[in-house]
Amino acid sequence: NNLVKNNSLLYTDIRQRVVECQQLLSKEVHISVNECFLSFDQIIYNGEMHEHDAENTKDPCIDSYDIRRVATKPYCGTKGPSELEYVSAYLNRPDVLSHLHLNDKNFFWSDVSDPVSTAFQALNSKPSISLLPDLLRRIPAVLYSGEYDLICNHLSTEIMLDNMTWNDEIGFSVRNGTVTPTHLWNVDGESAGRIRYARNLTYILFY
């Protein structure tokens, strides 16, 4: 998506950081390696942005969840989409709190909570590629990615799935050596994404 120009100083720096990340992952794989986030930070802070939007935004950066959009530093979109302000207003209404039986509690709904996020960070947990195969023997699962999402980018998800073995086959292959088809997904006559299915796993790419 042309976020980084080939052979630029930024490109060279990111390549070096990727090498360092791969060296760390070759020793032991965890779900979170701080050094591997450095290249991501370089892209969202210094990558190519829509010129008009960048000029009209204070401290601009690339939106982590939609690379077509310009966000504001330091969060760069990680606080969630702007529509969340309406969700917050609704969930904090007295009548809604009452229906949730939260009348007598000091409660305020927030879309992002640093203490909650920190409590859920199990930095030494096994990565999902180690856990999914066993889960898929027991239950069906759906994985999805957004086409323009950078922080949870679809290329990484697809590479992982293409190389993962589950239910005795690799990736979306079937026993006769072919791969399962990709189906277009249309909603109200408009193209909304692509869907693939194999052996209890459904993968959806949202446009």
mmCIF file of N, CA and C in Angstrom, residues 22-148:
data_model
loop_
_atom_site.group_PDB
_atom_site.id
_atom_site.type_symbol
_atom_site.label_atom_id
_atom_site.label_comp_id
_atom_site.label_asym_id
_atom_site.label_seq_id
_atom_site.Cartn_x
_atom_site.Cartn_y
_atom_site.Cartn_z
ATOM 1 N N GLN A 22 13.397 -11.154 13.873
ATOM 2 C CA GLN A 22 13.452 -12.559 13.455
ATOM 3 C C GLN A 22 14.506 -13.337 14.241
ATOM 4 N N GLN A 23 15.603 -12.690 14.559
ATOM 5 C CA GLN A 23 16.640 -13.351 15.351
ATOM 6 C C GLN A 23 16.128 -13.703 16.746
ATOM 7 N N LEU A 24 15.381 -12.799 17.346
ATOM 8 C CA LEU A 24 14.800 -13.063 18.663
ATOM 9 C C LEU A 24 13.763 -14.175 18.593
ATOM 10 N N LEU A 25 12.928 -14.146 17.562
ATOM 11 C CA LEU A 25 11.880 -15.160 17.430
ATOM 12 C C LEU A 25 12.455 -16.534 17.110
ATOM 13 N N SER A 26 13.625 -16.566 16.498
ATOM 14 C CA SER A 26 14.241 -17.861 16.170
ATOM 15 C C SER A 26 14.703 -18.598 17.430
ATOM 16 N N LYS A 27 14.896 -17.852 18.509
ATOM 17 C CA LYS A 27 15.327 -18.461 19.772
ATOM 18 C C LYS A 27 14.134 -18.949 20.587
ATOM 19 N N GLU A 28 13.094 -18.127 20.650
ATOM 20 C CA GLU A 28 11.902 -18.499 21.404
ATOM 21 C C GLU A 28 10.752 -17.597 20.970
ATOM 22 N N VAL A 29 9.592 -18.224 20.744
ATOM 23 C CA VAL A 29 8.455 -17.473 20.240
ATOM 24 C C VAL A 29 7.470 -17.186 21.361
ATOM 25 N N HIS A 30 7.152 -15.921 21.538
ATOM 26 C CA HIS A 30 6.113 -15.495 22.474
ATOM 27 C C HIS A 30 5.097 -14.665 21.705
ATOM 28 N N ILE A 31 3.969 -14.392 22.348
ATOM 29 C CA ILE A 31 2.954 -13.608 21.647
ATOM 30 C C ILE A 31 3.332 -12.144 21.557
ATOM 31 N N SER A 32 4.258 -11.707 22.391
ATOM 32 C CA SER A 32 4.634 -10.294 22.367
ATOM 33 C C SER A 32 6.132 -10.152 22.580
ATOM 34 N N VAL A 33 6.797 -9.571 21.590
ATOM 35 C CA VAL A 33 8.225 -9.284 21.676
ATOM 36 C C VAL A 33 8.396 -7.798 21.376
ATOM 37 N N ASN A 34 8.784 -7.037 22.379
ATOM 38 C CA ASN A 34 8.814 -5.579 22.250
ATOM 39 C C ASN A 34 9.636 -5.111 21.052
ATOM 40 N N GLU A 35 10.766 -5.759 20.809
ATOM 41 C CA GLU A 35 11.628 -5.341 19.704
ATOM 42 C C GLU A 35 10.931 -5.465 18.347
ATOM 43 N N CYS A 36 9.966 -6.375 18.270
ATOM 44 C CA CYS A 36 9.267 -6.576 16.998
ATOM 45 C C CYS A 36 8.234 -5.489 16.722
ATOM 46 N N PHE A 37 7.887 -4.725 17.736
ATOM 47 C CA PHE A 37 6.947 -3.628 17.546
ATOM 48 C C PHE A 37 7.630 -2.366 17.030
ATOM 49 N N LEU A 38 8.963 -2.331 17.079
ATOM 50 C CA LEU A 38 9.673 -1.119 16.680
ATOM 51 C C LEU A 38 9.465 -0.795 15.205
ATOM 52 N N SER A 39 9.434 -1.818 14.355
ATOM 53 C CA SER A 39 9.217 -1.568 12.927
ATOM 54 C C SER A 39 7.792 -1.073 12.684
ATOM 55 N N PHE A 40 6.841 -1.605 13.449
ATOM 56 C CA PHE A 40 5.456 -1.141 13.344
ATOM 57 C C PHE A 40 5.363 0.345 13.717
ATOM 58 N N ASP A 41 6.022 0.715 14.826
ATOM 59 C CA ASP A 41 6.002 2.111 15.257
ATOM 60 C C ASP A 41 6.602 3.026 14.194
ATOM 61 N N GLN A 42 7.676 2.568 13.571
ATOM 62 C CA GLN A 42 8.311 3.375 12.530
ATOM 63 C C GLN A 42 7.355 3.630 11.366
ATOM 64 N N ILE A 43 6.575 2.610 11.018
ATOM 65 C CA ILE A 43 5.648 2.759 9.886
ATOM 66 C C ILE A 43 4.536 3.742 10.217
ATOM 67 N N ILE A 44 3.894 3.570 11.370
ATOM 68 C CA ILE A 44 2.740 4.441 11.654
ATOM 69 C C ILE A 44 3.160 5.881 11.951
ATOM 70 N N TYR A 45 4.375 6.075 12.500
ATOM 71 C CA TYR A 45 4.825 7.434 12.810
ATOM 72 C C TYR A 45 5.440 8.142 11.603
ATOM 73 N N ASN A 46 6.103 7.368 10.732
ATOM 74 C CA ASN A 46 6.893 7.989 9.668
ATOM 75 C C ASN A 46 6.529 7.540 8.256
ATOM 76 N N GLY A 47 5.533 6.663 8.129
ATOM 77 C CA GLY A 47 5.142 6.179 6.805
ATOM 78 C C GLY A 47 4.409 7.232 5.986
ATOM 79 N N GLU A 48 4.157 6.902 4.711
ATOM 80 C CA GLU A 48 3.494 7.828 3.795
ATOM 81 C C GLU A 48 2.012 7.974 4.150
ATOM 82 N N MET A 49 1.557 9.217 4.322
ATOM 83 C CA MET A 49 0.170 9.501 4.658
ATOM 84 C C MET A 49 -0.494 10.304 3.551
ATOM 85 N N HIS A 50 -1.823 10.291 3.558
ATOM 86 C CA HIS A 50 -2.569 11.119 2.622
ATOM 87 C C HIS A 50 -2.226 12.576 2.898
ATOM 88 N N GLU A 51 -1.657 13.244 1.903
ATOM 89 C CA GLU A 51 -1.076 14.571 2.118
ATOM 90 C C GLU A 51 -2.087 15.571 2.666
ATOM 91 N N HIS A 52 -3.297 15.592 2.102
ATOM 92 C CA HIS A 52 -4.301 16.572 2.545
ATOM 93 C C HIS A 52 -4.677 16.350 4.008
ATOM 94 N N ASP A 53 -4.941 15.079 4.378
ATOM 95 C CA ASP A 53 -5.336 14.773 5.756
ATOM 96 C C ASP A 53 -4.207 15.059 6.733
ATOM 97 N N ALA A 54 -2.978 14.755 6.327
ATOM 98 C CA ALA A 54 -1.829 14.978 7.209
ATOM 99 C C ALA A 54 -1.633 16.463 7.480
ATOM 100 N N GLU A 55 -1.841 17.295 6.458
ATOM 101 C CA GLU A 55 -1.660 18.738 6.618
ATOM 102 C C GLU A 55 -2.689 19.341 7.565
ATOM 103 N N ASN A 56 -3.862 18.690 7.668
ATOM 104 C CA ASN A 56 -4.942 19.219 8.492
ATOM 105 C C ASN A 56 -5.101 18.484 9.819
ATOM 106 N N THR A 57 -4.071 17.745 10.209
ATOM 107 C CA THR A 57 -4.114 16.998 11.461
ATOM 108 C C THR A 57 -2.896 17.358 12.297
ATOM 109 N N LYS A 58 -3.115 17.671 13.571
ATOM 110 C CA LYS A 58 -2.014 17.971 14.469
ATOM 111 C C LYS A 58 -1.313 16.670 14.864
ATOM 112 N N ASP A 59 0.015 16.639 14.790
ATOM 113 C CA ASP A 59 0.809 15.448 15.102
ATOM 114 C C ASP A 59 0.259 14.215 14.383
ATOM 115 N N PRO A 60 0.239 14.232 13.039
ATOM 116 C CA PRO A 60 -0.392 13.142 12.291
ATOM 117 C C PRO A 60 0.425 11.850 12.305
ATOM 118 N N CYS A 61 -0.285 10.746 12.158
ATOM 119 C CA CYS A 61 0.328 9.431 12.004
ATOM 120 C C CYS A 61 -0.669 8.552 11.278
ATOM 121 N N ILE A 62 -0.229 7.383 10.862
ATOM 122 C CA ILE A 62 -1.113 6.455 10.168
ATOM 123 C C ILE A 62 -2.005 5.747 11.188
ATOM 124 N N ASP A 63 -3.270 5.620 10.876
ATOM 125 C CA ASP A 63 -4.209 4.929 11.760
ATOM 126 C C ASP A 63 -3.859 3.440 11.801
ATOM 127 N N SER A 64 -3.616 2.921 12.991
ATOM 128 C CA SER A 64 -3.180 1.529 13.141
ATOM 129 C C SER A 64 -4.190 0.529 12.605
ATOM 130 N N TYR A 65 -5.473 0.875 12.664
ATOM 131 C CA TYR A 65 -6.523 -0.062 12.273
ATOM 132 C C TYR A 65 -7.095 0.213 10.886
ATOM 133 N N ASP A 66 -6.674 1.315 10.268
ATOM 134 C CA ASP A 66 -7.129 1.612 8.910
ATOM 135 C C ASP A 66 -6.095 2.522 8.253
ATOM 136 N N ILE A 67 -5.218 1.923 7.469
ATOM 137 C CA ILE A 67 -4.082 2.666 6.919
ATOM 138 C C ILE A 67 -4.500 3.725 5.909
ATOM 139 N N ARG A 68 -5.770 3.733 5.521
ATOM 140 C CA ARG A 68 -6.249 4.777 4.615
ATOM 141 C C ARG A 68 -6.486 6.090 5.341
ATOM 142 N N ARG A 69 -6.524 6.021 6.674
ATOM 143 C CA ARG A 69 -6.870 7.193 7.479
ATOM 144 C C ARG A 69 -5.643 7.750 8.207
ATOM 145 N N VAL A 70 -5.710 9.043 8.489
ATOM 146 C CA VAL A 70 -4.682 9.708 9.288
ATOM 147 C C VAL A 70 -5.229 9.878 10.698
ATOM 148 N N ALA A 71 -4.420 9.514 11.689
ATOM 149 C CA ALA A 71 -4.810 9.632 13.087
ATOM 150 C C ALA A 71 -3.877 10.624 13.783
ATOM 151 N N THR A 72 -3.945 10.669 15.106
ATOM 152 C CA THR A 72 -3.154 11.613 15.891
ATOM 153 C C THR A 72 -2.244 10.870 16.857
ATOM 154 N N LYS A 73 -1.000 11.336 16.963
ATOM 155 C CA LYS A 73 -0.059 10.766 17.921
ATOM 156 C C LYS A 73 -0.492 11.120 19.336
ATOM 157 N N PRO A 74 -0.199 10.324 20.335
ATOM 158 C CA PRO A 74 0.643 9.124 20.271
ATOM 159 C C PRO A 74 -0.125 7.828 20.023
ATOM 160 N N TYR A 75 -1.479 7.879 20.054
ATOM 161 C CA TYR A 75 -2.240 6.620 20.004
ATOM 162 C C TYR A 75 -2.415 6.085 18.593
ATOM 163 N N CYS A 76 -2.465 6.961 17.598
ATOM 164 C CA CYS A 76 -2.521 6.548 16.195
ATOM 165 C C CYS A 76 -3.641 5.541 15.920
ATOM 166 N N GLY A 77 -4.803 5.828 16.462
ATOM 167 C CA GLY A 77 -5.972 4.994 16.183
ATOM 168 C C GLY A 77 -6.210 3.864 17.150
ATOM 169 N N THR A 78 -5.230 3.585 18.046
ATOM 170 C CA THR A 78 -5.379 2.422 18.930
ATOM 171 C C THR A 78 -6.435 2.631 20.013
ATOM 172 N N LYS A 79 -6.922 3.861 20.171
ATOM 173 C CA LYS A 79 -8.016 4.103 21.109
ATOM 174 C C LYS A 79 -9.365 3.711 20.517
ATOM 175 N N GLY A 80 -9.357 3.292 19.265
ATOM 176 C CA GLY A 80 -10.604 2.848 18.640
ATOM 177 C C GLY A 80 -11.183 3.888 17.704
ATOM 178 N N PRO A 81 -12.191 3.495 16.902
ATOM 179 C CA PRO A 81 -12.803 4.418 15.943
ATOM 180 C C PRO A 81 -13.586 5.519 16.640
ATOM 181 N N SER A 82 -13.806 6.628 15.929
ATOM 182 C CA SER A 82 -14.503 7.777 16.508
ATOM 183 C C SER A 82 -15.935 7.438 16.905
ATOM 184 N N GLU A 83 -16.521 6.415 16.256
ATOM 185 C CA GLU A 83 -17.902 6.046 16.566
ATOM 186 C C GLU A 83 -18.070 5.564 18.000
ATOM 187 N N LEU A 84 -16.961 5.210 18.658
ATOM 188 C CA LEU A 84 -17.060 4.716 20.034
ATOM 189 C C LEU A 84 -17.595 5.763 21.001
ATOM 190 N N GLU A 85 -17.512 7.035 20.631
ATOM 191 C CA GLU A 85 -18.044 8.063 21.528
ATOM 192 C C GLU A 85 -19.551 7.899 21.688
ATOM 193 N N TYR A 86 -20.224 7.414 20.636
ATOM 194 C CA TYR A 86 -21.663 7.182 20.736
ATOM 195 C C TYR A 86 -21.954 5.956 21.602
ATOM 196 N N VAL A 87 -21.094 4.931 21.496
ATOM 197 C CA VAL A 87 -21.246 3.743 22.336
ATOM 198 C C VAL A 87 -21.059 4.119 23.798
ATOM 199 N N SER A 88 -20.040 4.933 24.071
ATOM 200 C CA SER A 88 -19.774 5.372 25.447
ATOM 201 C C SER A 88 -20.958 6.148 26.003
ATOM 202 N N ALA A 89 -21.493 7.075 25.201
ATOM 203 C CA ALA A 89 -22.629 7.881 25.656
ATOM 204 C C ALA A 89 -23.825 6.998 25.967
ATOM 205 N N TYR A 90 -24.050 6.000 25.138
ATOM 206 C CA TYR A 90 -25.205 5.109 25.351
ATOM 207 C C TYR A 90 -25.020 4.245 26.589
ATOM 208 N N LEU A 91 -23.875 3.611 26.730
ATOM 209 C CA LEU A 91 -23.663 2.681 27.835
ATOM 210 C C LEU A 91 -23.542 3.379 29.181
ATOM 211 N N ASN A 92 -23.325 4.679 29.165
ATOM 212 C CA ASN A 92 -23.238 5.418 30.417
ATOM 213 C C ASN A 92 -24.524 6.174 30.761
ATOM 214 N N ARG A 93 -25.567 5.960 29.961
ATOM 215 C CA ARG A 93 -26.857 6.551 30.287
ATOM 216 C C ARG A 93 -27.421 5.911 31.550
ATOM 217 N N PRO A 94 -28.027 6.677 32.445
ATOM 218 C CA PRO A 94 -28.583 6.123 33.693
ATOM 219 C C PRO A 94 -29.574 4.993 33.470
ATOM 220 N N ASP A 95 -30.436 5.102 32.430
ATOM 221 C CA ASP A 95 -31.420 4.044 32.203
ATOM 222 C C ASP A 95 -30.761 2.751 31.750
ATOM 223 N N VAL A 96 -29.680 2.870 30.946
ATOM 224 C CA VAL A 96 -28.962 1.677 30.500
ATOM 225 C C VAL A 96 -28.232 1.036 31.682
ATOM 226 N N LEU A 97 -27.589 1.847 32.500
ATOM 227 C CA LEU A 97 -26.913 1.331 33.686
ATOM 228 C C LEU A 97 -27.904 0.638 34.617
ATOM 229 N N SER A 98 -29.099 1.193 34.713
ATOM 230 C CA SER A 98 -30.124 0.593 35.566
ATOM 231 C C SER A 98 -30.542 -0.772 35.041
ATOM 232 N N HIS A 99 -30.727 -0.893 33.730
ATOM 233 C CA HIS A 99 -31.101 -2.178 33.141
ATOM 234 C C HIS A 99 -29.985 -3.210 33.288
ATOM 235 N N LEU A 100 -28.763 -2.740 33.433
ATOM 236 C CA LEU A 100 -27.630 -3.652 33.654
ATOM 237 C C LEU A 100 -27.407 -3.914 35.143
ATOM 238 N N HIS A 101 -28.330 -3.393 35.966
ATOM 239 C CA HIS A 101 -28.281 -3.587 37.422
ATOM 240 C C HIS A 101 -27.002 -3.010 38.027
ATOM 241 N N LEU A 102 -26.621 -1.830 37.534
ATOM 242 C CA LEU A 102 -25.419 -1.165 38.031
ATOM 243 C C LEU A 102 -25.775 0.124 38.772
ATOM 244 N N ASN A 103 -27.021 0.203 39.274
ATOM 245 C CA ASN A 103 -27.502 1.417 39.915
ATOM 246 C C ASN A 103 -26.650 1.828 41.113
ATOM 247 N N ASP A 104 -26.282 0.851 41.930
ATOM 248 C CA ASP A 104 -25.632 1.159 43.208
ATOM 249 C C ASP A 104 -24.115 1.081 43.152
ATOM 250 N N LYS A 105 -23.577 1.010 41.957
ATOM 251 C CA LYS A 105 -22.123 0.859 41.840
ATOM 252 C C LYS A 105 -21.504 2.092 41.185
ATOM 253 N N ASN A 106 -20.306 2.375 41.577
ATOM 254 C CA ASN A 106 -19.561 3.472 40.973
ATOM 255 C C ASN A 106 -19.008 2.977 39.645
ATOM 256 N N PHE A 107 -19.802 3.120 38.603
ATOM 257 C CA PHE A 107 -19.477 2.491 37.326
ATOM 258 C C PHE A 107 -19.453 3.523 36.219
ATOM 259 N N PHE A 108 -18.426 3.423 35.369
ATOM 260 C CA PHE A 108 -18.346 4.241 34.165
ATOM 261 C C PHE A 108 -17.737 3.393 33.062
ATOM 262 N N TRP A 109 -18.472 3.248 31.965
ATOM 263 C CA TRP A 109 -17.975 2.415 30.874
ATOM 264 C C TRP A 109 -16.966 3.187 30.036
ATOM 265 N N SER A 110 -15.850 2.551 29.723
ATOM 266 C CA SER A 110 -14.829 3.146 28.870
ATOM 267 C C SER A 110 -14.389 2.114 27.847
ATOM 268 N N ASP A 111 -14.174 2.557 26.609
ATOM 269 C CA ASP A 111 -13.792 1.614 25.553
ATOM 270 C C ASP A 111 -12.366 1.114 25.737
ATOM 271 N N VAL A 112 -11.534 1.871 26.435
ATOM 272 C CA VAL A 112 -10.143 1.459 26.665
ATOM 273 C C VAL A 112 -9.812 1.644 28.134
ATOM 274 N N SER A 113 -9.223 0.616 28.727
ATOM 275 C CA SER A 113 -8.794 0.698 30.117
ATOM 276 C C SER A 113 -7.388 0.128 30.218
ATOM 277 N N ASP A 114 -6.417 0.963 30.526
ATOM 278 C CA ASP A 114 -5.036 0.489 30.625
ATOM 279 C C ASP A 114 -4.858 -0.589 31.702
ATOM 280 N N PRO A 115 -5.458 -0.464 32.886
ATOM 281 C CA PRO A 115 -5.308 -1.533 33.890
ATOM 282 C C PRO A 115 -5.866 -2.878 33.416
ATOM 283 N N VAL A 116 -7.016 -2.844 32.730
ATOM 284 C CA VAL A 116 -7.601 -4.089 32.212
ATOM 285 C C VAL A 116 -6.698 -4.676 31.130
ATOM 286 N N SER A 117 -6.227 -3.819 30.240
ATOM 287 C CA SER A 117 -5.340 -4.287 29.169
ATOM 288 C C SER A 117 -4.077 -4.928 29.738
ATOM 289 N N THR A 118 -3.491 -4.270 30.725
ATOM 290 C CA THR A 118 -2.274 -4.797 31.348
ATOM 291 C C THR A 118 -2.534 -6.132 32.030
ATOM 292 N N ALA A 119 -3.687 -6.255 32.685
ATOM 293 C CA ALA A 119 -4.012 -7.496 33.395
ATOM 294 C C ALA A 119 -4.157 -8.675 32.439
ATOM 295 N N PHE A 120 -4.545 -8.403 31.197
ATOM 296 C CA PHE A 120 -4.746 -9.475 30.223
ATOM 297 C C PHE A 120 -3.491 -9.785 29.409
ATOM 298 N N GLN A 121 -2.404 -9.084 29.638
ATOM 299 C CA GLN A 121 -1.185 -9.318 28.873
ATOM 300 C C GLN A 121 -0.397 -10.486 29.465
ATOM 301 N N ALA A 122 -0.502 -11.612 28.805
ATOM 302 C CA ALA A 122 0.280 -12.780 29.203
ATOM 303 C C ALA A 122 1.442 -12.894 28.219
ATOM 304 N N LEU A 123 2.498 -12.142 28.504
ATOM 305 C CA LEU A 123 3.568 -11.957 27.529
ATOM 306 C C LEU A 123 4.295 -13.250 27.179
ATOM 307 N N ASN A 124 4.274 -14.220 28.079
ATOM 308 C CA ASN A 124 4.995 -15.469 27.817
ATOM 309 C C ASN A 124 4.084 -16.601 27.341
ATOM 310 N N SER A 125 2.863 -16.253 26.971
ATOM 311 C CA SER A 125 1.940 -17.274 26.470
ATOM 312 C C SER A 125 2.412 -17.807 25.124
ATOM 313 N N LYS A 126 1.972 -19.018 24.815
ATOM 314 C CA LYS A 126 2.267 -19.590 23.504
ATOM 315 C C LYS A 126 1.497 -18.822 22.428
ATOM 316 N N PRO A 127 2.059 -18.715 21.233
ATOM 317 C CA PRO A 127 1.337 -18.042 20.144
ATOM 318 C C PRO A 127 0.164 -18.890 19.677
ATOM 319 N N SER A 128 -0.764 -18.251 18.998
ATOM 320 C CA SER A 128 -1.997 -18.928 18.588
ATOM 321 C C SER A 128 -1.746 -20.113 17.663
ATOM 322 N N ILE A 129 -0.672 -20.072 16.877
ATOM 323 C CA ILE A 129 -0.401 -21.187 15.966
ATOM 324 C C ILE A 129 -0.109 -22.479 16.730
ATOM 325 N N SER A 130 0.267 -22.345 18.002
ATOM 326 C CA SER A 130 0.507 -23.523 18.832
ATOM 327 C C SER A 130 -0.775 -24.031 19.484
ATOM 328 N N LEU A 131 -1.782 -23.172 19.567
ATOM 329 C CA LEU A 131 -3.015 -23.520 20.283
ATOM 330 C C LEU A 131 -4.172 -23.886 19.345
ATOM 331 N N LEU A 132 -4.213 -23.269 18.179
ATOM 332 C CA LEU A 132 -5.349 -23.461 17.286
ATOM 333 C C LEU A 132 -5.540 -24.895 16.802
ATOM 334 N N PRO A 133 -4.487 -25.613 16.420
ATOM 335 C CA PRO A 133 -4.715 -26.960 15.892
ATOM 336 C C PRO A 133 -5.504 -27.870 16.835
ATOM 337 N N ASP A 134 -5.183 -27.837 18.120
ATOM 338 C CA ASP A 134 -5.914 -28.673 19.069
ATOM 339 C C ASP A 134 -7.353 -28.190 19.230
ATOM 340 N N LEU A 135 -7.541 -26.872 19.258
ATOM 341 C CA LEU A 135 -8.896 -26.333 19.364
ATOM 342 C C LEU A 135 -9.756 -26.736 18.168
ATOM 343 N N LEU A 136 -9.160 -26.721 16.980
ATOM 344 C CA LEU A 136 -9.917 -27.024 15.765
ATOM 345 C C LEU A 136 -10.293 -28.502 15.663
ATOM 346 N N ARG A 137 -9.651 -29.342 16.446
ATOM 347 C CA ARG A 137 -10.085 -30.749 16.512
ATOM 348 C C ARG A 137 -11.362 -30.879 17.327
ATOM 349 N N ARG A 138 -11.618 -29.888 18.162
ATOM 350 C CA ARG A 138 -12.740 -29.970 19.090
ATOM 351 C C ARG A 138 -13.934 -29.102 18.693
ATOM 352 N N ILE A 139 -13.632 -27.895 18.185
ATOM 353 C CA ILE A 139 -14.708 -26.950 17.892
ATOM 354 C C ILE A 139 -14.408 -26.192 16.594
ATOM 355 N N PRO A 140 -15.452 -25.698 15.918
ATOM 356 C CA PRO A 140 -15.216 -24.815 14.764
ATOM 357 C C PRO A 140 -14.802 -23.428 15.237
ATOM 358 N N ALA A 141 -14.052 -22.729 14.412
ATOM 359 C CA ALA A 141 -13.579 -21.395 14.773
ATOM 360 C C ALA A 141 -13.630 -20.480 13.564
ATOM 361 N N VAL A 142 -13.764 -19.180 13.838
ATOM 362 C CA VAL A 142 -13.756 -18.157 12.793
ATOM 363 C C VAL A 142 -12.634 -17.171 13.098
ATOM 364 N N LEU A 143 -11.752 -16.941 12.134
ATOM 365 C CA LEU A 143 -10.738 -15.893 12.225
ATOM 366 C C LEU A 143 -11.053 -14.844 11.164
ATOM 367 N N TYR A 144 -10.843 -13.587 11.508
ATOM 368 C CA TYR A 144 -11.122 -12.537 10.529
ATOM 369 C C TYR A 144 -10.063 -11.446 10.618
ATOM 370 N N SER A 145 -9.871 -10.777 9.493
ATOM 371 C CA SER A 145 -8.928 -9.662 9.412
ATOM 372 C C SER A 145 -9.531 -8.581 8.541
ATOM 373 N N GLY A 146 -9.114 -7.335 8.792
ATOM 374 C CA GLY A 146 -9.519 -6.225 7.943
ATOM 375 C C GLY A 146 -8.453 -5.957 6.898
ATOM 376 N N GLU A 147 -8.868 -5.662 5.688
ATOM 377 C CA GLU A 147 -7.917 -5.467 4.588
ATOM 378 C C GLU A 147 -6.946 -4.328 4.866
ATOM 379 N N TYR A 148 -7.400 -3.291 5.553
ATOM 380 C CA TYR A 148 -6.566 -2.112 5.767
ATOM 381 C C TYR A 148 -6.085 -1.981 7.214
#
